[in-house]
Short mmCIF file of C-alpha atoms and ligand atoms in Angstrom, two decimals:
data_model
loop_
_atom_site.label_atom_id
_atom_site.label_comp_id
_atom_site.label_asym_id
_atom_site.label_seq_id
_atom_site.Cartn_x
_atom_site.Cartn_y
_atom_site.Cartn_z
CA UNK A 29 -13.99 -21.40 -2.88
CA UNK A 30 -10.80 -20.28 -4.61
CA UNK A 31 -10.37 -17.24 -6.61
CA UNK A 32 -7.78 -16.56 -9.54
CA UNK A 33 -9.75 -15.72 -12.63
CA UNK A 34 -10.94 -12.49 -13.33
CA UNK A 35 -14.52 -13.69 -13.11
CA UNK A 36 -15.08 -14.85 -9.84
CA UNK A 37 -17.88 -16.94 -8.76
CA UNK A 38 -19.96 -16.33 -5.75
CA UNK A 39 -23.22 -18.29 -5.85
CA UNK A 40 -26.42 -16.06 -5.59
CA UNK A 41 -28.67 -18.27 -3.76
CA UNK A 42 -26.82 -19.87 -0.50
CA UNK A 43 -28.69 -22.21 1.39
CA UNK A 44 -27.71 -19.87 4.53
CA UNK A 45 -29.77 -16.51 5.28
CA UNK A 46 -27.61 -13.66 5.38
CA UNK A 47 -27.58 -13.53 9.20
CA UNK A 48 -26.94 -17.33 9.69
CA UNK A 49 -23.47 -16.56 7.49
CA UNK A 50 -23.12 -13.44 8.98
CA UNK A 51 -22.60 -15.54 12.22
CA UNK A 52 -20.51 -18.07 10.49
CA UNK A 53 -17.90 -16.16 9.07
CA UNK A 54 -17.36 -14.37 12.31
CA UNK A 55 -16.59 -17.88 13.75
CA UNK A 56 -14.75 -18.88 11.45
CA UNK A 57 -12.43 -15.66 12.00
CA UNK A 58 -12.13 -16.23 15.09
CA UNK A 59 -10.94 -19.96 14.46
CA UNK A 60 -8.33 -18.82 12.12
CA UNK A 61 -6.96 -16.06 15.00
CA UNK A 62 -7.11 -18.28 17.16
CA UNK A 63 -8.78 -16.22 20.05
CA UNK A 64 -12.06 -16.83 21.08
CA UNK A 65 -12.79 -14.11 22.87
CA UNK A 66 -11.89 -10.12 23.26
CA UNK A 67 -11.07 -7.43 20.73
CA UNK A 68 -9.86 -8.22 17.45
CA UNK A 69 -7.86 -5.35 16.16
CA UNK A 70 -7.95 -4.75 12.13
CA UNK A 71 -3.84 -4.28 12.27
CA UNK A 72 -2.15 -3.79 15.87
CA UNK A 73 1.61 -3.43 15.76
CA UNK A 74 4.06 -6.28 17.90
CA UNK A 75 7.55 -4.84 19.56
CA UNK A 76 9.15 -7.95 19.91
CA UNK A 77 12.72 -7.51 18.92
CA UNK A 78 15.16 -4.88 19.89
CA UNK A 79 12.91 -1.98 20.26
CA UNK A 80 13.93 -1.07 23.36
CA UNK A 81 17.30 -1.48 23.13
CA UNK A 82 17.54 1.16 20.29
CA UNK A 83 15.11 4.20 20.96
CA UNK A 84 16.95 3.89 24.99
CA UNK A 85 20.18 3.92 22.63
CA UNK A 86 19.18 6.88 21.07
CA UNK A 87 17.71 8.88 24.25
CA UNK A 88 21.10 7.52 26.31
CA UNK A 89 23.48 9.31 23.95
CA UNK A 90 20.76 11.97 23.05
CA UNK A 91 20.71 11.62 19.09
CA UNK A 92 16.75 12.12 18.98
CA UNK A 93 16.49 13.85 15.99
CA UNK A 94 17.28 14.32 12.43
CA UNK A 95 20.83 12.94 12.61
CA UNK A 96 22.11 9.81 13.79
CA UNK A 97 23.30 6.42 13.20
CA UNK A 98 19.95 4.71 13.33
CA UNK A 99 18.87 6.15 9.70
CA UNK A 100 21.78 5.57 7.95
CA UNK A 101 21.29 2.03 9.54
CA UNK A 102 17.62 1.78 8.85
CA UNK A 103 18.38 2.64 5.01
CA UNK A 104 20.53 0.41 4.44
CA UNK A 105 18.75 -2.38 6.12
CA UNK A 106 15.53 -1.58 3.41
CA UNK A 107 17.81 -1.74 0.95
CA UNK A 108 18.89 -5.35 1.64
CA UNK A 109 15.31 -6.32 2.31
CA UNK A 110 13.83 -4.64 -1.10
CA UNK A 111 16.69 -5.13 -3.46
CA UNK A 112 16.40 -1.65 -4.22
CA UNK A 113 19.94 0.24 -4.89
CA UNK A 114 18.57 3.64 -2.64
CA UNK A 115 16.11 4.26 0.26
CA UNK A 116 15.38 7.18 1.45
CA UNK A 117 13.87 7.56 4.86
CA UNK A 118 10.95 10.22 5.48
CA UNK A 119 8.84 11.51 7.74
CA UNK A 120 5.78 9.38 6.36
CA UNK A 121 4.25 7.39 3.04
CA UNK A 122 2.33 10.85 2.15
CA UNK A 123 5.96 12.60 1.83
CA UNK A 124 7.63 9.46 0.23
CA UNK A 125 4.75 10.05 -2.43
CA UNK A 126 4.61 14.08 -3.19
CA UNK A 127 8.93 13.74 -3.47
CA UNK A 128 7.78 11.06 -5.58
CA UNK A 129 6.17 12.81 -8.08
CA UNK A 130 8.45 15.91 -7.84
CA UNK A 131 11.06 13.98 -8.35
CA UNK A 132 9.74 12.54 -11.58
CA UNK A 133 8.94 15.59 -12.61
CA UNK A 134 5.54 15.98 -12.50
CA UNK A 135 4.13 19.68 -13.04
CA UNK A 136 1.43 22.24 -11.91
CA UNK A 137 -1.54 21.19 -14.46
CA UNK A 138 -0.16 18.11 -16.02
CA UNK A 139 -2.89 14.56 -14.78
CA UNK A 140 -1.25 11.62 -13.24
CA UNK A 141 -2.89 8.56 -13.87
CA UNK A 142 -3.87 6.83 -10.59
CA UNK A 143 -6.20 3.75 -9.43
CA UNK A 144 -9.59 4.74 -7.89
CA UNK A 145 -8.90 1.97 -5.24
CA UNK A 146 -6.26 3.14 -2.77
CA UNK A 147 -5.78 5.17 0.08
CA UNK A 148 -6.37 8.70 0.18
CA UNK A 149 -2.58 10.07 0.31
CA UNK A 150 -1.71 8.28 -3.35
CA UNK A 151 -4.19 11.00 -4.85
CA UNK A 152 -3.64 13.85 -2.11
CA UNK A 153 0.16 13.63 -2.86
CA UNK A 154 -0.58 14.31 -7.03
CA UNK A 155 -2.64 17.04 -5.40
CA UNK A 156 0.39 18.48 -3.70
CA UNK A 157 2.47 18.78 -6.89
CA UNK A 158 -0.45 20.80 -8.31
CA UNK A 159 -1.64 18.43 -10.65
CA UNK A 160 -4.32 16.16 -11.44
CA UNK A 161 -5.71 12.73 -10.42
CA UNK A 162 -6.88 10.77 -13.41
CA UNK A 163 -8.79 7.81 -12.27
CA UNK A 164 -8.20 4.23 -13.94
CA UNK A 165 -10.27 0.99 -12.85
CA UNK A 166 -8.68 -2.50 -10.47
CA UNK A 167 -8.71 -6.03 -11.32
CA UNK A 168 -10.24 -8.22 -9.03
CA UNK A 169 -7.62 -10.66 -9.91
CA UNK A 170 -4.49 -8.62 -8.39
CA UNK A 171 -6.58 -5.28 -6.42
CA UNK A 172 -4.42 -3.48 -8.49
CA UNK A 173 -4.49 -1.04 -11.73
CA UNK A 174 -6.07 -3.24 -14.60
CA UNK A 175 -3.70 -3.17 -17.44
CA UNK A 176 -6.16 -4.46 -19.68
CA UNK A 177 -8.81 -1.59 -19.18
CA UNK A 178 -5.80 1.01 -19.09
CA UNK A 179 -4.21 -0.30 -22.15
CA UNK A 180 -7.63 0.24 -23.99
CA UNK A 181 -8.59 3.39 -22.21
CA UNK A 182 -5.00 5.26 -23.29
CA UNK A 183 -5.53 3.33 -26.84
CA UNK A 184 -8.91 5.59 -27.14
CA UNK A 185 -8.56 8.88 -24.68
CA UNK A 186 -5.19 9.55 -25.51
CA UNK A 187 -2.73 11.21 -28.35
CA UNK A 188 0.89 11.99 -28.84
CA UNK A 189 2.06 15.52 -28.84
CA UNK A 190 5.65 16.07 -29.99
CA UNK A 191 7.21 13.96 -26.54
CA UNK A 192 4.28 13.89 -23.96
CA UNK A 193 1.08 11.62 -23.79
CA UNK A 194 -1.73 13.99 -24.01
CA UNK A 195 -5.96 13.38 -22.18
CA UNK A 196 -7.34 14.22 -25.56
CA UNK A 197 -10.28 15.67 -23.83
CA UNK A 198 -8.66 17.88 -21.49
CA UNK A 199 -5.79 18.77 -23.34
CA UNK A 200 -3.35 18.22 -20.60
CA UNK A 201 -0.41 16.45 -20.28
CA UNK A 202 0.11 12.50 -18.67
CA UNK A 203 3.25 12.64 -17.02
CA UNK A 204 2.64 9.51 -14.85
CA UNK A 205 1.13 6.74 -13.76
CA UNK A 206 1.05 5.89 -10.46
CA UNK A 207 0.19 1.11 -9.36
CA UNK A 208 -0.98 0.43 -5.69
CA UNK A 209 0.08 -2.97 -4.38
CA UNK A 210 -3.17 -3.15 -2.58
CA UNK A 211 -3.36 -5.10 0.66
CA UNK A 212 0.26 -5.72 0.08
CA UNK A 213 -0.68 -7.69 -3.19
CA UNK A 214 1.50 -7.27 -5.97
CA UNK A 215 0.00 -5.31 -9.04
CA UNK A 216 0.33 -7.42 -12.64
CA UNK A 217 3.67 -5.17 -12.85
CA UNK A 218 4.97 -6.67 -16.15
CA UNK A 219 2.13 -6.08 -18.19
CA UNK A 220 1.59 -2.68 -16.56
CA UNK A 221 5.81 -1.60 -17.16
CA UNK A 222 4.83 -2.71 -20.89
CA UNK A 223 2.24 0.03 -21.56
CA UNK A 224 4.42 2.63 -19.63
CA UNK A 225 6.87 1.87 -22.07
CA UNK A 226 4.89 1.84 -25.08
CA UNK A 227 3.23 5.11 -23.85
CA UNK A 228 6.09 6.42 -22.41
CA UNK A 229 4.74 7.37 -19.40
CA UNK A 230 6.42 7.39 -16.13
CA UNK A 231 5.89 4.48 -13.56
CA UNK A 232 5.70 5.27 -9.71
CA UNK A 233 4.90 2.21 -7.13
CA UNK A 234 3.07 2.93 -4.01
CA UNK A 235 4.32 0.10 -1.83
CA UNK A 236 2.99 1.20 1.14
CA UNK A 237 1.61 -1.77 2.23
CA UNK A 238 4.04 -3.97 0.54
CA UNK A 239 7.06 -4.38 2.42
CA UNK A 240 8.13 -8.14 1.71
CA UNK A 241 6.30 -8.44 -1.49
CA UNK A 242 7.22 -10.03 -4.34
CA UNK A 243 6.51 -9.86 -7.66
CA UNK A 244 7.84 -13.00 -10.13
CA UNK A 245 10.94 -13.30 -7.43
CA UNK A 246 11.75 -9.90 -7.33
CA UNK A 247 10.82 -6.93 -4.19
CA UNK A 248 8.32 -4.88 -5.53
CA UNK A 249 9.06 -1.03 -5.80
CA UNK A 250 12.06 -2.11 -7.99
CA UNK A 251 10.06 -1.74 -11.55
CA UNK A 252 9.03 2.12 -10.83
CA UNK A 253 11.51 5.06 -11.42
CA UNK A 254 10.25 5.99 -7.68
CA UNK A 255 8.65 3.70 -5.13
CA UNK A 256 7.33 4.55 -2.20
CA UNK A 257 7.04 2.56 1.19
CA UNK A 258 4.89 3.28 4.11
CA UNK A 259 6.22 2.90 7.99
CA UNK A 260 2.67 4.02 9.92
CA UNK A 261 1.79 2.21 12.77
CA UNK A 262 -0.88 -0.46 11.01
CA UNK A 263 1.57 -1.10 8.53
CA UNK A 264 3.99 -4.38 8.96
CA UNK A 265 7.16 -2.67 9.95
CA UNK A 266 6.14 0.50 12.03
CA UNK A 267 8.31 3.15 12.59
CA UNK A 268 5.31 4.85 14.76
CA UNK A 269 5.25 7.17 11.44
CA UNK A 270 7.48 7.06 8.59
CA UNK A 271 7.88 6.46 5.59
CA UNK A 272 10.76 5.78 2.57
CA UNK A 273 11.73 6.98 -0.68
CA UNK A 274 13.47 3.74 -3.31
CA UNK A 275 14.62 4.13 -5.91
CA UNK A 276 17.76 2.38 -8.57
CA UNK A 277 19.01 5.89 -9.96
CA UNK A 278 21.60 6.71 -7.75
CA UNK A 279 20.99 10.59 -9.29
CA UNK A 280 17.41 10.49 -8.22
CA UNK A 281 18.51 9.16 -4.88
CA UNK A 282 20.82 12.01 -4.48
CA UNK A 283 18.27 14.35 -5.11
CA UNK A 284 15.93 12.72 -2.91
CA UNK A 285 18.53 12.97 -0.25
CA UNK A 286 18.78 16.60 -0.85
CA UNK A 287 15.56 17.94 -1.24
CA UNK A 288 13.88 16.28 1.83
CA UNK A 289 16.71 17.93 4.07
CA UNK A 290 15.66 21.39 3.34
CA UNK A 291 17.72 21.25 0.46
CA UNK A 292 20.84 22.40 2.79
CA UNK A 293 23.91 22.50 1.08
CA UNK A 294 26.77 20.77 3.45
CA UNK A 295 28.92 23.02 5.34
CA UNK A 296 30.08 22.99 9.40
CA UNK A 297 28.17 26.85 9.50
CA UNK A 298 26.41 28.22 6.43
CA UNK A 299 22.90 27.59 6.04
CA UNK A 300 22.67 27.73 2.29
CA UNK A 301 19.11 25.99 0.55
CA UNK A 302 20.15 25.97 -3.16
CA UNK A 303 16.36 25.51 -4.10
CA UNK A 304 12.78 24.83 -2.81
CA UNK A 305 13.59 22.22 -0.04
CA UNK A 306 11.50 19.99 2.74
CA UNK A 307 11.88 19.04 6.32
CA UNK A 308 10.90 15.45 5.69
CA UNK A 309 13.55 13.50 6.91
CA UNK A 310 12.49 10.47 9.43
CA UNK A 311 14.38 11.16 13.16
CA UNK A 312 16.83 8.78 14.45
CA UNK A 313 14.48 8.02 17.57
CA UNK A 314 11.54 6.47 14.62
CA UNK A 315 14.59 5.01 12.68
CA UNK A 316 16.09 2.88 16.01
CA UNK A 317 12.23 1.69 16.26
CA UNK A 318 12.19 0.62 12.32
CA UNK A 319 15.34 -1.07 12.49
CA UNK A 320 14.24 -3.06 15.44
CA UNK A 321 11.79 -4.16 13.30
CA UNK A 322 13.51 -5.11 9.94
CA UNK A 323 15.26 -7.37 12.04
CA UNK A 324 12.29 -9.33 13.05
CA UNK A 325 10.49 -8.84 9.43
CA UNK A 326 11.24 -12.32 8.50
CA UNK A 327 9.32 -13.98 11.23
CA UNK A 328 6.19 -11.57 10.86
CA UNK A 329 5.82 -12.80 7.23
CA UNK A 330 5.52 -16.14 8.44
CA UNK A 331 3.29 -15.56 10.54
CA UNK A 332 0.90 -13.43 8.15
CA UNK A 333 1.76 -16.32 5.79
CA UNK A 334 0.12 -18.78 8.26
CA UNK A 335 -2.88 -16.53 9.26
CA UNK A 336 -3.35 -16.42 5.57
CA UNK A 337 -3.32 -20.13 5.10
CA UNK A 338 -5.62 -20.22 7.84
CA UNK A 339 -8.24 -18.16 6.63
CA UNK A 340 -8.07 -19.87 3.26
CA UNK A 341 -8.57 -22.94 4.73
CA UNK A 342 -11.64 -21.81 7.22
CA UNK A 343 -13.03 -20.57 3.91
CA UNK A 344 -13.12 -22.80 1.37
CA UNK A 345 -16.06 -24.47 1.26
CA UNK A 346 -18.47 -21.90 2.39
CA UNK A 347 -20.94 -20.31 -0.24
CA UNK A 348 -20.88 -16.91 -0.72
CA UNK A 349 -17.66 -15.83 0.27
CA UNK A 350 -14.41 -16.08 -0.88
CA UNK A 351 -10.97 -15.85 1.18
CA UNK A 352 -9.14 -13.63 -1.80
CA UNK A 353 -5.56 -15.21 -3.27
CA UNK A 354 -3.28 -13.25 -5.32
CA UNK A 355 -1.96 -14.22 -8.46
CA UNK A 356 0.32 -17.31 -7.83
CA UNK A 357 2.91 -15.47 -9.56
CA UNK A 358 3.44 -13.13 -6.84
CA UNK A 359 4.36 -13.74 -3.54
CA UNK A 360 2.19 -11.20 -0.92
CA UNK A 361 3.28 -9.89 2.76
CA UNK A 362 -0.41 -10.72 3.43
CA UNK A 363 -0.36 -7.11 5.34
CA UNK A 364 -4.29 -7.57 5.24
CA UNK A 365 -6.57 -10.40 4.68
CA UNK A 366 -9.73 -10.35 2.28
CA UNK A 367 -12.58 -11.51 1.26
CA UNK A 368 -15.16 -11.42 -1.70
CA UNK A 369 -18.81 -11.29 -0.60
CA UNK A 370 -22.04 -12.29 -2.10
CA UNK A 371 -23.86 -8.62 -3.13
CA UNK A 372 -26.02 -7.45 0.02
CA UNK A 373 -23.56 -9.21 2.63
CA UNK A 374 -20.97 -6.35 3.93
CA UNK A 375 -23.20 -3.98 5.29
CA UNK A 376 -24.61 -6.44 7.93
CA UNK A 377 -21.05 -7.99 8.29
CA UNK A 378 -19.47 -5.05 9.11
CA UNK A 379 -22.37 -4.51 12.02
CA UNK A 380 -21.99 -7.94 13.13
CA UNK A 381 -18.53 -8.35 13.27
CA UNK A 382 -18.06 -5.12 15.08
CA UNK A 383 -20.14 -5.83 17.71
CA UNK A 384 -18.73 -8.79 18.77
CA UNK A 385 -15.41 -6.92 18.69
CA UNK A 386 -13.87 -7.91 15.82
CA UNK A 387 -12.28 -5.17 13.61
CA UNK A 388 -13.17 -5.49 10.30
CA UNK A 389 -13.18 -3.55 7.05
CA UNK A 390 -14.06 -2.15 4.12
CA UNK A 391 -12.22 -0.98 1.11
CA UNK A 392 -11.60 2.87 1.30
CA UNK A 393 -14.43 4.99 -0.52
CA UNK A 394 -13.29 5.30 -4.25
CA UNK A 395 -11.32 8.35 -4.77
CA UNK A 396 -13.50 9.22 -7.68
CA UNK A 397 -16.58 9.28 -4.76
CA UNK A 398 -14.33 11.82 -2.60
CA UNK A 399 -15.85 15.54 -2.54
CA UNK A 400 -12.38 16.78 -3.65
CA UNK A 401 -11.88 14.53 -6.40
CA UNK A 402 -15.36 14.02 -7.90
CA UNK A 403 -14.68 15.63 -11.13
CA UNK A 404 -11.56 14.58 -12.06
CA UNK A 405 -11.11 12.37 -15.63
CA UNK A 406 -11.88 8.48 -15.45
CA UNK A 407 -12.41 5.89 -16.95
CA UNK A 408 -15.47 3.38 -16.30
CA UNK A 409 -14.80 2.52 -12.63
CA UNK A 410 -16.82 -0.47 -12.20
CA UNK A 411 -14.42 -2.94 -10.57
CA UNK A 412 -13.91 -0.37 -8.21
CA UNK A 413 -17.11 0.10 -7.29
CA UNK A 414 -17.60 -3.52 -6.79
CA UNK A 415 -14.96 -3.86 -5.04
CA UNK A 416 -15.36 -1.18 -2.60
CA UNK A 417 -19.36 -2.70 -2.53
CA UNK A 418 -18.23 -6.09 -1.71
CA UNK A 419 -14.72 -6.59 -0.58
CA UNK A 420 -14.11 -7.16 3.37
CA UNK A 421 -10.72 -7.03 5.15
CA UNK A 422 -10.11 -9.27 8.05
CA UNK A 423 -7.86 -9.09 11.29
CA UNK A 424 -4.13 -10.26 10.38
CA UNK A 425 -1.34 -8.49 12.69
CA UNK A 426 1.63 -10.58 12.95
CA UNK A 427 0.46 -11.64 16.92
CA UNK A 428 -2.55 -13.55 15.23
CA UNK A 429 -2.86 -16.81 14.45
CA UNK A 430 -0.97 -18.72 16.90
CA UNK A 431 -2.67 -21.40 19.39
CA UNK A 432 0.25 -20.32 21.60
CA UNK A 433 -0.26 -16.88 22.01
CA UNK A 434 -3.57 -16.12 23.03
CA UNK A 435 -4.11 -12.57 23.97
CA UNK A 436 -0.81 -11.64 22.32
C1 PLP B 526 -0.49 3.92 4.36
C2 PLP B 526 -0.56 4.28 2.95
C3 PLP B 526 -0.02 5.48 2.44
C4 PLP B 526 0.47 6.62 3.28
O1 PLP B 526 1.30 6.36 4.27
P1 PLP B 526 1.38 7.28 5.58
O2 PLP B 526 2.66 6.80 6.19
O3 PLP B 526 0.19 6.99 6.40
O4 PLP B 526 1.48 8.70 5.14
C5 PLP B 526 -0.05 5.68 1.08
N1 PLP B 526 -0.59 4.80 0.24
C6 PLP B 526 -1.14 3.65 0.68
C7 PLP B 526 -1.72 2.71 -0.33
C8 PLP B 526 -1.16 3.37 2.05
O5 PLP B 526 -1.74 2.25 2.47
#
């Protein structure tokens, strides 16, 4: 069954018991992998391209560290892929996001709005500018921030003080609002820019699983002030960690430059910091890596593309499950595969699937459900809870897929 409307339909009674599809839908991922036996990894990175060529480059001429010709090289290679005028390349997504918010100017005490769905660091990283998490519901349409519910939710919990947006119950500011292109699925960015405008609240993308993901033709991470990409080893383009900074203001991308350098003004001796800086700059030897793996971007999106098509295909016609399609609006990276379950089915899934080795997922636990973040504001949460309830993710590294490769 296809998905697309906000109201999906999975049908309650399925003429399978639970274990029966259980088994099924293991097959069936297995069929669409392509590898009928051994370990099916969730994610596992491919080094296919020039890899080797340029981390031996870089431990030949002994440029390791934090300057050499691979970074500048690696920048300006994301910036060709995204679209996006500056990249920055860090240490990892986490940095990428707390320069993020500093750089927008988010303060000690003021609450940046944030989806409950995503992965920990989007919420530790408002953490680390001392300020607050303020949780906002999904869609099951795009995985990302509902505009509908936040348009509503900042219509009724919010008021204007002189230039900020204020949490009329807490009295603090709303400097931000952070979208999560989930699963590498584009968030409904248009209507979403719209009530950042109207509100006049600041617009950060977390693209860390997005790289190659587009969004009515254009790269996503190109409608926030500050994006933020992700380079960790599950992602699709590994630098083994890493992470980058985009952004279009080429003051902003100055800054960014600056302040994740130890904020070290230039000169062949002095070390002079003209204010509060970080070491967060990605070394050479993870850029050389990276770059290796731009180049051969292209051909892992096709492949993710196919695995996709494959899954949707295996899929379609069985009852209580659905292979999860993003708005046709976007284009997704496909970084990881979905699907929708009947209520009661991803608990024994999960067990099933595991034991006959193949690495499957759930959603992360809501933020709102962390110890840490429990009483932070929120709004009603209930897509998120669903989702996290019954929302799968399926094997789809770029070696999958292909009746040629077996075993990778
Ligand atoms: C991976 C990821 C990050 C963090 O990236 P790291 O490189 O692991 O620090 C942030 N947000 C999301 C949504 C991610 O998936």
């Amino acid at each position: 069954m296809l998905i697309g409307q906000e109201t999906l339909v999975l049908s309650k009674s399925t003429s399978k018991s639970p274990s029966e599809l259980v088994k099924l839908v293991c097959e069936k991922i297995r069929l669409s992998c392509k590898l009928e036996t051994g370990e099916l990894p969730l994610h596992e990175p491919s080094f296919e391209s020039n890899e080797w060529k340029y981390v031996k480059d870089c431990i030949d001429s002994g440029w390791v560290s934090s300057v050499g010709k691979y970074v500048n090289a690696f920048e300006d290679k994301l910036c060709e892929v995204t679209g996006s005028k500056r990249a920055i390349a860090v240490s990892n997504g986490t940095s990428a996001l707390h320069m993020a918010f500093r750089l927008a100017g988010v303060l000690p005490g003021d609450e940046v709005l944030v989806p409950s769905i995503t992965f920990v660091a989007t919420a530790n990283a408002i953490s680390y500018t001392q300020a607050i998490p303020h949780f906002v519901d999904s869609s099951k349409t795009s995985l990302g921030v509902c505009p509908i519910k936040l348009k509503l939710w900042l219509e009724k919990s919010t008021k204007r003080k002189k230039d900020s947006l204020i949490n009329a119950e807490t009295g603090r500011r709303i400097a931000a609002l952070v979208v999560v292109h989930v699963l590498g699925h584009s968030a409904d960015l248009d209507a979403i820019s719209e009530i950042c405008k109207e509100y006049q609240i600041k617009l950060i993308e977390d693209a860390a699983e997005a790289l190659g993901t587009y969004y009515k033709g254009r790269h996503v991470g190109n409608d926030g002030l500050i994006s933020c990409l992700s380079f960790n080893g599950n992602k699709t383009v590994t630098t083994g960690g890493g992470g980058a900074i985009l952004t279009n203001d080429d003051t902003i991308g100055d800054i960014a430059k600056h302040i994740t350098t130890t904020a070290k003004v230039p000169h062949a001796w002095h070390f002079f910091h003209d204010q509060l800086g970080f070491n967060y700059r990605m070394p050479n030897l993870n850029a050389a890596l990276g770059l290796a793996q731009l180049e051969i971007l292209p051909e892992y999106l096709n492949r993710k593309s196919q695995l996709a098509q494959n899954y949707e295909k295996a899929f379609f016609e069985v009852d209580g499950v659905q292979f999860f399609m993003p708005p046709s609006n976007t284009k997704s990276n496909n970084w990881l595969n979905a699907l929708m379950l009947q209520d009661g089915l991803l608990e024994p899934l999960l067990d099933y699937s595991h034991k006959h080795k193949i690495f499957t997922r759930p959603l992360w636990t809501p933020m709102h459900e962390l110890p840490m973040y429990s009483l932070c504001p929120k709004q009603n949460l209930e897509n998120a809870q669903w989702l996290f309830r019954n929302l799968i993710t399926l094997p789809s590294g770029p070696k999958l897929g292909r009746a040629s490769v077996q075993n990778g």
